[in-house]
GROMACS .gro file of C-alpha atoms in nm:
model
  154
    1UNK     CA    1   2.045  -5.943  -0.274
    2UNK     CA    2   1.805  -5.800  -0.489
    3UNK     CA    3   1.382  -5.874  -0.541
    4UNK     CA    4   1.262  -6.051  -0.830
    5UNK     CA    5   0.889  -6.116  -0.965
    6UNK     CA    6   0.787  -6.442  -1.022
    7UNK     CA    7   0.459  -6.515  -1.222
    8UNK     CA    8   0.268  -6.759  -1.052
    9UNK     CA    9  -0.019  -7.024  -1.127
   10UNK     CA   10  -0.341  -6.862  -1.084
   11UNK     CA   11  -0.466  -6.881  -0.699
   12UNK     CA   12  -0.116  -6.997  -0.602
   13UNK     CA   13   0.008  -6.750  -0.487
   14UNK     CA   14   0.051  -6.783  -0.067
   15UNK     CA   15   0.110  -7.159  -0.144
   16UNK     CA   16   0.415  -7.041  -0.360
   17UNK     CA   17   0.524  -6.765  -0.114
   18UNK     CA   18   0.482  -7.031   0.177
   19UNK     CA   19   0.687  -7.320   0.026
   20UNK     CA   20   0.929  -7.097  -0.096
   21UNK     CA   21   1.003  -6.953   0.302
   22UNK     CA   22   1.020  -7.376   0.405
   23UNK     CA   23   1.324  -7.381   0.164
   24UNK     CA   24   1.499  -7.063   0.311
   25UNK     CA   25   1.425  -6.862   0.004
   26UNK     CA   26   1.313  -6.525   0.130
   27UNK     CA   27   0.915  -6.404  -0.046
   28UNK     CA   28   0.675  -6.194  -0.005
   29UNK     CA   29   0.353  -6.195  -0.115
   30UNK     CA   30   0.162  -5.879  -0.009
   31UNK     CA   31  -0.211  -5.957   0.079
   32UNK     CA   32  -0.525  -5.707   0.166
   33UNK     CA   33  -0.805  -5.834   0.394
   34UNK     CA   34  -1.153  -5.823   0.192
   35UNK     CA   35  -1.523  -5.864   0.300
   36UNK     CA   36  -1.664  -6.167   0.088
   37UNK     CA   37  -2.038  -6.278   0.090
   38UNK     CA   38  -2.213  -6.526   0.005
   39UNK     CA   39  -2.556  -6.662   0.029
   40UNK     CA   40  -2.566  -6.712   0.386
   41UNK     CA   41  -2.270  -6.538   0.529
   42UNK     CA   42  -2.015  -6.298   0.487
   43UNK     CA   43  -1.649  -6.380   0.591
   44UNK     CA   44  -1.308  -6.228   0.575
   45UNK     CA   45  -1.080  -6.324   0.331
   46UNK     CA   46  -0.698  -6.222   0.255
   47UNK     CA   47  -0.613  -6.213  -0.074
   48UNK     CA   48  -0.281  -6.157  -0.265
   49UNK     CA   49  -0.223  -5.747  -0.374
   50UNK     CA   50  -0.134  -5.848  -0.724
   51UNK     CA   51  -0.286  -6.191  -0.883
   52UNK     CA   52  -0.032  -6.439  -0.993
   53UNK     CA   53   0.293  -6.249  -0.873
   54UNK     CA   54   0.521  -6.233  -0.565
   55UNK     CA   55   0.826  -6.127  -0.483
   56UNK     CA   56   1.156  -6.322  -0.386
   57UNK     CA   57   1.477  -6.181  -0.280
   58UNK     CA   58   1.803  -6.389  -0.339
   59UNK     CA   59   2.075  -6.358  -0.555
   60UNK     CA   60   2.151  -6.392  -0.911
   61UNK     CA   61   2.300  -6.714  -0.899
   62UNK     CA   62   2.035  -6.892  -0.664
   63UNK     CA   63   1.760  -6.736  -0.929
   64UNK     CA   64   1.642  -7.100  -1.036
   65UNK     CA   65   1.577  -7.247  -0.743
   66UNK     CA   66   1.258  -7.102  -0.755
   67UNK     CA   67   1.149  -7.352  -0.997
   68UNK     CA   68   1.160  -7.654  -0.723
   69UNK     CA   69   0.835  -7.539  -0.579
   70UNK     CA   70   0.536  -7.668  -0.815
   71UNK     CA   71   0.365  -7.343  -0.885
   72UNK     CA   72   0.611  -7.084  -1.000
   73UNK     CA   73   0.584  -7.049  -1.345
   74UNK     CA   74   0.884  -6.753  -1.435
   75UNK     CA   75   1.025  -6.435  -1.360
   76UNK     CA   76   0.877  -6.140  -1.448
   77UNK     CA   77   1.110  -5.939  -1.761
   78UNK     CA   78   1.175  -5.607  -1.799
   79UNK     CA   79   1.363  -5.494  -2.100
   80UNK     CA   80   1.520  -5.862  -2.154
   81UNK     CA   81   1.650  -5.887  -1.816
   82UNK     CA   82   1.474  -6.004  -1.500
   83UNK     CA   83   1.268  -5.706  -1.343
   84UNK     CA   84   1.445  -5.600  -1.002
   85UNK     CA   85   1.226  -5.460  -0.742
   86UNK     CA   86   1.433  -5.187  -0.482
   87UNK     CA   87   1.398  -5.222  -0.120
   88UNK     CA   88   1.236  -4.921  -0.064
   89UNK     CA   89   0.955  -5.022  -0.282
   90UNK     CA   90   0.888  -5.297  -0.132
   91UNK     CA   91   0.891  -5.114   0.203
   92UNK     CA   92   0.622  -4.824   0.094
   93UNK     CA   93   0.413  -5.134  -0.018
   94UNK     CA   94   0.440  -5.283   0.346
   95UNK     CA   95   0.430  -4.932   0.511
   96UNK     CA   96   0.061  -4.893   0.285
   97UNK     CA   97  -0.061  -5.267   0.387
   98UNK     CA   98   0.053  -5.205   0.728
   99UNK     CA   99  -0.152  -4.819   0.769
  100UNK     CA  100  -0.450  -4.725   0.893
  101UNK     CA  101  -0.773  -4.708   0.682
  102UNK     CA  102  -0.799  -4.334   0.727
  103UNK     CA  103  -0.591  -4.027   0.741
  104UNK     CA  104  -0.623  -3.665   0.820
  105UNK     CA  105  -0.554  -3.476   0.535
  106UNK     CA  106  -0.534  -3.103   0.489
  107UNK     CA  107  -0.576  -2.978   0.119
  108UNK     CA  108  -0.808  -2.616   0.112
  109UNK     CA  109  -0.633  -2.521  -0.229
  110UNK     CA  110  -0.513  -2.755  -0.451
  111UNK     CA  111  -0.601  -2.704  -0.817
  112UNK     CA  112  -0.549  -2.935  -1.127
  113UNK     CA  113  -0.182  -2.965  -1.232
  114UNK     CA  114  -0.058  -2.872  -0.876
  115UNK     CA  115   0.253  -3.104  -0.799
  116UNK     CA  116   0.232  -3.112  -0.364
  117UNK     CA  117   0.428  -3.355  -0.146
  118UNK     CA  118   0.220  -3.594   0.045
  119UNK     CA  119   0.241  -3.531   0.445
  120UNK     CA  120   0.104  -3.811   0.628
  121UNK     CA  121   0.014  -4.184   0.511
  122UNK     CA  122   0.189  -4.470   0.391
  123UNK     CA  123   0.316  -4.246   0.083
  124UNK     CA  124   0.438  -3.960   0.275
  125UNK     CA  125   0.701  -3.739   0.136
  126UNK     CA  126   0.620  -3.870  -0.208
  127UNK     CA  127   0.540  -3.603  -0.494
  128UNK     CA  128   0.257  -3.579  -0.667
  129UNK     CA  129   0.028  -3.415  -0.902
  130UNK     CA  130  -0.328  -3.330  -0.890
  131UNK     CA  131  -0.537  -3.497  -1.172
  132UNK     CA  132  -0.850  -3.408  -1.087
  133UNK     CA  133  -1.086  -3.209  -0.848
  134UNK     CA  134  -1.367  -3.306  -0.756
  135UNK     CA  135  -1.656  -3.212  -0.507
  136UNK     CA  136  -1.590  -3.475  -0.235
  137UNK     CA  137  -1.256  -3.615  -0.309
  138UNK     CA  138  -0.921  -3.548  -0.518
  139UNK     CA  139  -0.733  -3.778  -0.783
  140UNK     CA  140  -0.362  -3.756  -0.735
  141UNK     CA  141  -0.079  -3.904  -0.954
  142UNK     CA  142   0.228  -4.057  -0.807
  143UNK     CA  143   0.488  -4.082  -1.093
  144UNK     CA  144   0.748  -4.258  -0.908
  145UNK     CA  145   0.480  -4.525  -0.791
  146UNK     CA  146   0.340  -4.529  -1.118
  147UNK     CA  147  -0.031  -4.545  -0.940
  148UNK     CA  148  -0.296  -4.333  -0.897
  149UNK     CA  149  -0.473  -4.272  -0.552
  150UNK     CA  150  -0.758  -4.064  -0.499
  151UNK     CA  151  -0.816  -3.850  -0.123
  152UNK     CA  152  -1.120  -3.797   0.043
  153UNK     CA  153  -1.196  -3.460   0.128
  154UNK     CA  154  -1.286  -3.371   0.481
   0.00000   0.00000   0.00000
């Protein structure tokens, strides 16, 4: 079975995810904890990853069945076709959700350009390259994640 995006109604996106499990569809919506505040108080709040997207795993011929729950809008295309999401990258974004805020990492010489292989984290053993150096921190490229992520220097 392969993982599909679906585009989503604004804000809808647990609702979607949730009715979707109730029907025996298997999704995922990936959520990160944040620190609101308001007026008078501050509260945590979980909030989807990506706005308006989640991801469903069934087969190509159950693909429409999405569209029973009020809320999904369409699949997400990728060169005509609908985009597939692998497994693995959907398990390096629960391995990141799942980690710890902070790692120990070791980096006395890295210099622009420098493509290194990341040791520890919820991207270890992905390759990278070195964007940028800075005083405090370093920006990092990771092609096959498409993403940038930037390490603290310790």
């Amino acid at each position: 079975m392969n993982w599909y995006v679906v585009y989503t109604k604004p804000k809808w996106e647990k609702k979607v995810a949730e009715r979707l499990n109730e029907i025996g569809v298997i999704a995922y919506c990936p959520l990160i904890t944040k620190v609101s505040q308001w007026s008078d108080r501050k509260k945590k709040v979980e909030l989807p990853l990506f706005n308006s997207y989640i991801f469903v795993q069934l087969n190509e011929k159950e693909r429409n069945a999405i569209f029973e729950i009020p809320g999904a809008i369409r699949y997400l295309f990728w060169l005509g076709k609908p985009a597939v999401v692998k497994e693995t990258e959907i398990q390096i974004i629960q391995d990141w959700l799942s980690a710890p805020d902070t790692y120990e990492v070791s980096a006395d010489t890295w210099q622009k350009g420098d493509k290194v292989v990341l040791e520890s984290g919820p991207f270890a053993a992905q390759s990278a390259i070195v964007q940028e150096v800075k005083h405090h921190h370093y920006v990092l490229v990771l092609e096959s994640l498409g993403c940038i992520l930037r390490v603290e220097k310790k």
